[in-house]
PDB file of C-alpha atoms in Angstrom:
ATOM      1  CA  UNK A  20     129.844  57.944 118.587  1.00 77.00           C
ATOM      2  CA  UNK A  21     126.670  57.414 116.589  1.00 81.00           C
ATOM      3  CA  UNK A  22     125.719  60.721 114.544  1.00 86.00           C
ATOM      4  CA  UNK A  23     124.554  61.901 111.325  1.00 92.00           C
ATOM      5  CA  UNK A  24     124.476  64.799 109.208  1.00 94.00           C
ATOM      6  CA  UNK A  25     122.569  66.346 106.675  1.00 97.00           C
ATOM      7  CA  UNK A  26     123.743  68.903 104.062  1.00 97.00           C
ATOM      8  CA  UNK A  27     122.870  71.628 102.839  1.00 97.00           C
ATOM      9  CA  UNK A  28     120.623  72.939 105.707  1.00 96.00           C
ATOM     10  CA  UNK A  29     118.487  74.661 102.933  1.00 97.00           C
ATOM     11  CA  UNK A  30     118.299  74.356  98.868  1.00 98.00           C
ATOM     12  CA  UNK A  31     116.527  76.920  96.279  1.00 98.00           C
ATOM     13  CA  UNK A  32     116.148  74.918  93.197  1.00 97.00           C
ATOM     14  CA  UNK A  33     114.105  76.300  90.135  1.00 98.00           C
ATOM     15  CA  UNK A  34     111.976  74.061  88.356  1.00 97.00           C
ATOM     16  CA  UNK A  35     113.567  71.113  86.939  1.00 97.00           C
ATOM     17  CA  UNK A  36     116.971  71.849  88.010  1.00 97.00           C
ATOM     18  CA  UNK A  37     118.249  68.499  89.331  1.00 98.00           C
ATOM     19  CA  UNK A  38     120.432  68.360  92.335  1.00 98.00           C
ATOM     20  CA  UNK A  39     121.346  66.050  95.334  1.00 98.00           C
ATOM     21  CA  UNK A  40     120.900  66.396  98.907  1.00 98.00           C
ATOM     22  CA  UNK A  41     124.039  64.760 101.520  1.00 98.00           C
ATOM     23  CA  UNK A  42     123.287  62.752 104.376  1.00 97.00           C
ATOM     24  CA  UNK A  43     126.402  61.948 106.393  1.00 96.00           C
ATOM     25  CA  UNK A  44     126.593  59.241 108.965  1.00 91.00           C
ATOM     26  CA  UNK A  45     129.220  57.503 111.450  1.00 89.00           C
ATOM     27  CA  UNK A  46     127.214  54.419 112.872  1.00 84.00           C
ATOM     28  CA  UNK A  47     128.519  50.972 114.135  1.00 81.00           C
ATOM     29  CA  UNK A  48     126.160  48.373 113.191  1.00 82.00           C
ATOM     30  CA  UNK A  49     123.958  50.322 110.414  1.00 85.00           C
ATOM     31  CA  UNK A  50     121.096  48.022 110.151  1.00 87.00           C
ATOM     32  CA  UNK A  51     119.300  50.661 108.110  1.00 91.00           C
ATOM     33  CA  UNK A  52     119.930  54.141 106.620  1.00 94.00           C
ATOM     34  CA  UNK A  53     115.924  56.168 106.136  1.00 95.00           C
ATOM     35  CA  UNK A  54     114.707  58.962 104.474  1.00 97.00           C
ATOM     36  CA  UNK A  55     111.766  60.986 105.015  1.00 97.00           C
ATOM     37  CA  UNK A  56     109.791  63.989 103.516  1.00 97.00           C
ATOM     38  CA  UNK A  57     108.176  66.303 106.146  1.00 96.00           C
ATOM     39  CA  UNK A  58     105.809  68.810 104.777  1.00 97.00           C
ATOM     40  CA  UNK A  59     104.761  71.768 106.971  1.00 94.00           C
ATOM     41  CA  UNK A  60     102.360  71.608 110.140  1.00 92.00           C
ATOM     42  CA  UNK A  61     102.897  67.462 109.159  1.00 95.00           C
ATOM     43  CA  UNK A  62     104.664  64.542 110.450  1.00 96.00           C
ATOM     44  CA  UNK A  63     107.603  62.559 108.453  1.00 96.00           C
ATOM     45  CA  UNK A  64     106.366  60.515 105.290  1.00 96.00           C
ATOM     46  CA  UNK A  65     108.289  57.542 104.836  1.00 95.00           C
ATOM     47  CA  UNK A  66     110.475  57.510 101.199  1.00 97.00           C
ATOM     48  CA  UNK A  67     112.905  54.750 101.310  1.00 94.00           C
ATOM     49  CA  UNK A  68     115.093  52.239 103.195  1.00 94.00           C
ATOM     50  CA  UNK A  69     118.541  51.441 102.467  1.00 95.00           C
ATOM     51  CA  UNK A  70     120.227  48.290 103.688  1.00 92.00           C
ATOM     52  CA  UNK A  71     123.935  47.874 102.598  1.00 92.00           C
ATOM     53  CA  UNK A  72     126.412  50.341 100.253  1.00 94.00           C
ATOM     54  CA  UNK A  73     125.635  49.932  96.844  1.00 96.00           C
ATOM     55  CA  UNK A  74     121.979  49.692  97.108  1.00 96.00           C
ATOM     56  CA  UNK A  75     119.847  52.418  95.528  1.00 97.00           C
ATOM     57  CA  UNK A  76     115.547  52.962  95.350  1.00 97.00           C
ATOM     58  CA  UNK A  77     114.009  54.905  93.155  1.00 97.00           C
ATOM     59  CA  UNK A  78     110.213  56.588  93.750  1.00 95.00           C
ATOM     60  CA  UNK A  79     109.088  59.246  91.219  1.00 95.00           C
ATOM     61  CA  UNK A  80     111.617  62.257  90.953  1.00 97.00           C
ATOM     62  CA  UNK A  81     113.776  60.670  93.642  1.00 98.00           C
ATOM     63  CA  UNK A  82     116.363  58.574  93.731  1.00 98.00           C
ATOM     64  CA  UNK A  83     118.413  57.212  97.153  1.00 98.00           C
ATOM     65  CA  UNK A  84     121.943  55.618  97.306  1.00 98.00           C
ATOM     66  CA  UNK A  85     123.796  54.562  99.653  1.00 96.00           C
ATOM     67  CA  UNK A  86     127.745  54.372 100.352  1.00 94.00           C
ATOM     68  CA  UNK A  87     129.971  52.840 103.258  1.00 91.00           C
ATOM     69  CA  UNK A  88     129.932  56.686 104.816  1.00 92.00           C
ATOM     70  CA  UNK A  89     126.739  58.425 103.433  1.00 96.00           C
ATOM     71  CA  UNK A  90     124.225  58.585 101.539  1.00 97.00           C
ATOM     72  CA  UNK A  91     122.213  61.195  98.839  1.00 98.00           C
ATOM     73  CA  UNK A  92     119.196  61.956  97.707  1.00 98.00           C
ATOM     74  CA  UNK A  93     119.021  62.724  93.925  1.00 98.00           C
ATOM     75  CA  UNK A  94     116.099  65.000  92.730  1.00 98.00           C
ATOM     76  CA  UNK A  95     115.636  64.964  88.970  1.00 98.00           C
ATOM     77  CA  UNK A  96     113.570  67.592  87.314  1.00 98.00           C
ATOM     78  CA  UNK A  97     111.899  68.873  90.801  1.00 97.00           C
ATOM     79  CA  UNK A  98     108.728  70.279  90.716  1.00 97.00           C
ATOM     80  CA  UNK A  99     107.582  72.814  93.385  1.00 97.00           C
ATOM     81  CA  UNK A 100     105.148  69.877  94.970  1.00 97.00           C
ATOM     82  CA  UNK A 101     108.813  68.575  96.172  1.00 98.00           C
ATOM     83  CA  UNK A 102     109.191  71.488  97.947  1.00 98.00           C
ATOM     84  CA  UNK A 103     109.578  69.761 101.782  1.00 98.00           C
ATOM     85  CA  UNK A 104     112.006  68.921 104.652  1.00 97.00           C
ATOM     86  CA  UNK A 105     113.859  66.340 103.633  1.00 98.00           C
ATOM     87  CA  UNK A 106     115.223  63.760 106.864  1.00 97.00           C
ATOM     88  CA  UNK A 107     117.179  60.737 106.918  1.00 96.00           C
ATOM     89  CA  UNK A 108     117.949  58.814 110.054  1.00 95.00           C
ATOM     90  CA  UNK A 109     119.619  55.632 110.943  1.00 91.00           C
ATOM     91  CA  UNK A 110     119.250  52.396 113.070  1.00 87.00           C
ATOM     92  CA  UNK A 111     121.504  51.057 114.570  1.00 79.00           C
ATOM     93  CA  UNK A 112     123.260  48.382 116.614  1.00 70.00           C
ATOM     94  CA  UNK A 113     120.643  46.402 119.046  1.00 69.00           C
ATOM     95  CA  UNK A 114     118.849  49.544 119.190  1.00 73.00           C
ATOM     96  CA  UNK A 115     115.343  49.297 117.985  1.00 77.00           C
ATOM     97  CA  UNK A 116     114.805  53.725 117.478  1.00 84.00           C
ATOM     98  CA  UNK A 117     115.720  55.915 115.079  1.00 89.00           C
ATOM     99  CA  UNK A 118     118.249  58.632 115.088  1.00 90.00           C
ATOM    100  CA  UNK A 119     117.336  61.663 112.850  1.00 93.00           C
ATOM    101  CA  UNK A 120     119.483  64.482 111.212  1.00 94.00           C
ATOM    102  CA  UNK A 121     118.352  68.008 111.439  1.00 94.00           C
ATOM    103  CA  UNK A 122     116.891  67.707 107.691  1.00 96.00           C
ATOM    104  CA  UNK A 123     117.848  69.949 104.623  1.00 97.00           C
ATOM    105  CA  UNK A 124     114.839  72.041 103.572  1.00 97.00           C
ATOM    106  CA  UNK A 125     114.004  71.887  99.904  1.00 98.00           C
ATOM    107  CA  UNK A 126     112.271  75.038  97.726  1.00 98.00           C
ATOM    108  CA  UNK A 127     111.541  74.611  94.467  1.00 98.00           C
ATOM    109  CA  UNK A 128     110.652  77.682  92.302  1.00 97.00           C
ATOM    110  CA  UNK A 129     108.403  77.713  89.108  1.00 95.00           C
TER     111      UNK A 129
ATOM    112  CA  UNK B   8      92.735  52.983 106.350  1.00 57.00           C
ATOM    113  CA  UNK B   9      93.431  55.257 109.081  1.00 82.00           C
ATOM    114  CA  UNK B  10      96.447  56.120 110.174  1.00 94.00           C
ATOM    115  CA  UNK B  11      98.314  57.718 113.266  1.00 97.00           C
ATOM    116  CA  UNK B  12      96.157  60.048 115.336  1.00 97.00           C
ATOM    117  CA  UNK B  13      97.072  62.382 117.692  1.00 98.00           C
ATOM    118  CA  UNK B  14      95.262  64.666 120.133  1.00 97.00           C
ATOM    119  CA  UNK B  15      94.906  67.747 121.025  1.00 98.00           C
ATOM    120  CA  UNK B  16      96.286  69.461 117.963  1.00 97.00           C
ATOM    121  CA  UNK B  17      97.404  72.263 119.601  1.00 98.00           C
ATOM    122  CA  UNK B  18      97.768  72.879 123.139  1.00 98.00           C
ATOM    123  CA  UNK B  19      98.768  76.173 124.910  1.00 98.00           C
ATOM    124  CA  UNK B  20      99.612  76.238 128.624  1.00 98.00           C
ATOM    125  CA  UNK B  21     101.134  78.119 131.458  1.00 98.00           C
ATOM    126  CA  UNK B  22     104.296  77.543 132.899  1.00 98.00           C
ATOM    127  CA  UNK B  23     104.100  74.934 135.715  1.00 98.00           C
ATOM    128  CA  UNK B  24     101.180  73.310 134.748  1.00 98.00           C
ATOM    129  CA  UNK B  25     101.064  69.800 133.912  1.00 98.00           C
ATOM    130  CA  UNK B  26      99.578  68.641 130.452  1.00 98.00           C
ATOM    131  CA  UNK B  27      98.814  64.836 128.564  1.00 98.00           C
ATOM    132  CA  UNK B  28      99.494  64.247 125.080  1.00 98.00           C
ATOM    133  CA  UNK B  29      97.444  61.193 123.248  1.00 98.00           C
ATOM    134  CA  UNK B  30      98.617  59.059 120.810  1.00 98.00           C
ATOM    135  CA  UNK B  31      95.954  56.478 118.727  1.00 96.00           C
ATOM    136  CA  UNK B  32      98.648  54.051 116.814  1.00 96.00           C
ATOM    137  CA  UNK B  33      97.566  51.833 113.843  1.00 94.00           C
ATOM    138  CA  UNK B  34      95.831  49.340 114.588  1.00 92.00           C
ATOM    139  CA  UNK B  35      97.771  45.984 114.555  1.00 89.00           C
ATOM    140  CA  UNK B  36     100.994  47.730 115.237  1.00 91.00           C
ATOM    141  CA  UNK B  37     102.921  47.033 118.315  1.00 90.00           C
ATOM    142  CA  UNK B  38     105.555  49.362 118.216  1.00 92.00           C
ATOM    143  CA  UNK B  39     105.407  52.904 119.244  1.00 95.00           C
ATOM    144  CA  UNK B  40     107.983  55.848 119.435  1.00 96.00           C
ATOM    145  CA  UNK B  41     107.514  59.523 120.958  1.00 97.00           C
ATOM    146  CA  UNK B  42     109.627  62.036 119.523  1.00 97.00           C
ATOM    147  CA  UNK B  43     110.369  65.578 119.663  1.00 97.00           C
ATOM    148  CA  UNK B  44     110.836  67.987 117.348  1.00 96.00           C
ATOM    149  CA  UNK B  45     111.859  71.627 118.004  1.00 92.00           C
ATOM    150  CA  UNK B  46     111.532  74.823 115.916  1.00 83.00           C
ATOM    151  CA  UNK B  47     113.671  74.071 112.840  1.00 74.00           C
ATOM    152  CA  UNK B  48     115.621  71.222 114.454  1.00 79.00           C
ATOM    153  CA  UNK B  49     115.838  67.752 113.804  1.00 85.00           C
ATOM    154  CA  UNK B  50     114.081  64.599 115.566  1.00 94.00           C
ATOM    155  CA  UNK B  51     114.581  64.011 118.955  1.00 94.00           C
ATOM    156  CA  UNK B  52     113.962  59.991 120.674  1.00 94.00           C
ATOM    157  CA  UNK B  53     111.735  60.030 123.532  1.00 96.00           C
ATOM    158  CA  UNK B  54     110.795  56.869 124.047  1.00 96.00           C
ATOM    159  CA  UNK B  55     109.894  53.450 122.580  1.00 93.00           C
ATOM    160  CA  UNK B  56     106.947  50.670 123.800  1.00 93.00           C
ATOM    161  CA  UNK B  57     107.239  47.652 121.855  1.00 90.00           C
ATOM    162  CA  UNK B  58     104.519  44.823 122.958  1.00 84.00           C
ATOM    163  CA  UNK B  59     104.871  44.090 126.329  1.00 83.00           C
ATOM    164  CA  UNK B  60     108.622  44.322 127.065  1.00 87.00           C
ATOM    165  CA  UNK B  61     109.687  47.077 129.263  1.00 89.00           C
ATOM    166  CA  UNK B  62     109.665  50.660 127.389  1.00 91.00           C
ATOM    167  CA  UNK B  63     113.201  52.033 126.377  1.00 92.00           C
ATOM    168  CA  UNK B  64     113.126  55.779 127.933  1.00 93.00           C
ATOM    169  CA  UNK B  65     116.720  56.828 127.811  1.00 92.00           C
ATOM    170  CA  UNK B  66     115.568  59.699 125.384  1.00 93.00           C
ATOM    171  CA  UNK B  67     113.389  61.415 128.222  1.00 96.00           C
ATOM    172  CA  UNK B  68     114.977  64.522 129.322  1.00 95.00           C
ATOM    173  CA  UNK B  69     113.981  64.524 132.671  1.00 96.00           C
ATOM    174  CA  UNK B  70     111.697  63.116 135.612  1.00 96.00           C
ATOM    175  CA  UNK B  71     109.255  65.512 134.730  1.00 98.00           C
ATOM    176  CA  UNK B  72     108.613  63.275 131.452  1.00 98.00           C
ATOM    177  CA  UNK B  73     106.595  59.878 131.342  1.00 97.00           C
ATOM    178  CA  UNK B  74     104.415  57.888 128.773  1.00 97.00           C
ATOM    179  CA  UNK B  75     102.389  54.910 129.384  1.00 95.00           C
ATOM    180  CA  UNK B  76     100.886  52.457 126.781  1.00 94.00           C
ATOM    181  CA  UNK B  77      97.605  51.427 127.924  1.00 85.00           C
ATOM    182  CA  UNK B  78      96.515  47.496 126.774  1.00 81.00           C
ATOM    183  CA  UNK B  79      99.228  47.742 123.440  1.00 77.00           C
ATOM    184  CA  UNK B  80      97.404  50.053 121.871  1.00 90.00           C
ATOM    185  CA  UNK B  81      97.013  54.245 122.963  1.00 95.00           C
ATOM    186  CA  UNK B  82      99.947  56.009 124.503  1.00 97.00           C
ATOM    187  CA  UNK B  83      99.876  58.997 127.044  1.00 97.00           C
ATOM    188  CA  UNK B  84     102.379  61.290 127.090  1.00 98.00           C
ATOM    189  CA  UNK B  85     103.015  63.395 130.482  1.00 98.00           C
ATOM    190  CA  UNK B  86     104.293  66.307 131.349  1.00 98.00           C
ATOM    191  CA  UNK B  87     104.660  67.545 134.507  1.00 98.00           C
ATOM    192  CA  UNK B  88     105.242  71.316 135.708  1.00 98.00           C
ATOM    193  CA  UNK B  89     106.036  72.428 132.281  1.00 98.00           C
ATOM    194  CA  UNK B  90     108.792  74.985 131.270  1.00 97.00           C
ATOM    195  CA  UNK B  91     108.730  76.912 128.506  1.00 96.00           C
ATOM    196  CA  UNK B  92     111.873  74.842 126.643  1.00 95.00           C
ATOM    197  CA  UNK B  93     109.505  72.090 126.586  1.00 97.00           C
ATOM    198  CA  UNK B  94     107.712  74.361 123.710  1.00 97.00           C
ATOM    199  CA  UNK B  95     107.782  71.926 120.664  1.00 97.00           C
ATOM    200  CA  UNK B  96     105.668  69.789 118.839  1.00 97.00           C
ATOM    201  CA  UNK B  97     105.377  66.237 120.058  1.00 98.00           C
ATOM    202  CA  UNK B  98     105.458  63.052 117.234  1.00 98.00           C
ATOM    203  CA  UNK B  99     104.093  60.229 118.066  1.00 98.00           C
ATOM    204  CA  UNK B 100     104.628  57.240 115.416  1.00 97.00           C
ATOM    205  CA  UNK B 101     104.063  53.701 115.003  1.00 95.00           C
ATOM    206  CA  UNK B 102     105.130  50.802 113.004  1.00 92.00           C
ATOM    207  CA  UNK B 103     104.260  46.458 112.554  1.00 88.00           C
ATOM    208  CA  UNK B 104     105.700  43.874 113.875  1.00 82.00           C
ATOM    209  CA  UNK B 105     109.132  42.858 112.526  1.00 75.00           C
ATOM    210  CA  UNK B 106     112.800  42.654 112.680  1.00 64.00           C
ATOM    211  CA  UNK B 107     112.913  46.499 114.227  1.00 67.00           C
ATOM    212  CA  UNK B 108     113.579  47.895 110.995  1.00 76.00           C
ATOM    213  CA  UNK B 109     110.004  48.500 109.894  1.00 82.00           C
ATOM    214  CA  UNK B 110     109.445  52.224 108.506  1.00 88.00           C
ATOM    215  CA  UNK B 111     107.263  54.423 111.244  1.00 92.00           C
ATOM    216  CA  UNK B 112     103.877  55.869 110.292  1.00 95.00           C
ATOM    217  CA  UNK B 113     103.434  59.490 112.138  1.00 97.00           C
ATOM    218  CA  UNK B 114     100.973  61.254 113.419  1.00 97.00           C
ATOM    219  CA  UNK B 115     100.727  65.339 112.696  1.00 97.00           C
ATOM    220  CA  UNK B 116     101.674  65.913 116.338  1.00 97.00           C
ATOM    221  CA  UNK B 117     100.887  67.731 119.065  1.00 98.00           C
ATOM    222  CA  UNK B 118     102.139  71.693 118.599  1.00 97.00           C
ATOM    223  CA  UNK B 119     102.765  72.373 122.556  1.00 98.00           C
ATOM    224  CA  UNK B 120     103.104  75.904 123.591  1.00 98.00           C
ATOM    225  CA  UNK B 121     104.102  77.102 127.176  1.00 98.00           C
ATOM    226  CA  UNK B 122     103.810  80.731 128.095  1.00 97.00           C
TER     227      UNK B 122
END
């Protein structure tokens, strides 16, 4: 059965303290691995799509990487405005619907 | 430009009542999705519309839930005889034509509370 697990559930960082969020997946026929950011009271906002193992994408302080079993979202020198819930999701096989993980709640303190 | 618009933003209803939630997708987007997010949980897929094709209803939790999309644009999610476990944020998303891997653009959701 296709599934995705995110860890940790919650992460507290000091401003400037780099870290990584993990998204482990078991998917037959991965067509895309997506990262979204969600702020309280808002809908998820698209960050990245990764398609194949070894692929990396960057945006400001964020870098997403993909292997055959997991994806990492690396946050370099985070700022308080990076505080949010980060969601990963996958698209598999012949289906056109994203399956989401439960997310990682990130809090960055000054 | 305008994003995905959902209304109402908040809805409080009594158990047993019917509710309708509305979604206006981004103009030109052919795909439309409904998801449900319970407190502290991830997004649960409900239903997917793509152009004129039959919708994928595989995520609807019971026959009390239904959705329609009129004219390939606005969508309405209807929940009949609401129950307390239906309380959640209902999110709508749309995406442009493509291979199915286009990023989803989400609205800010409707927070439904069933008392």
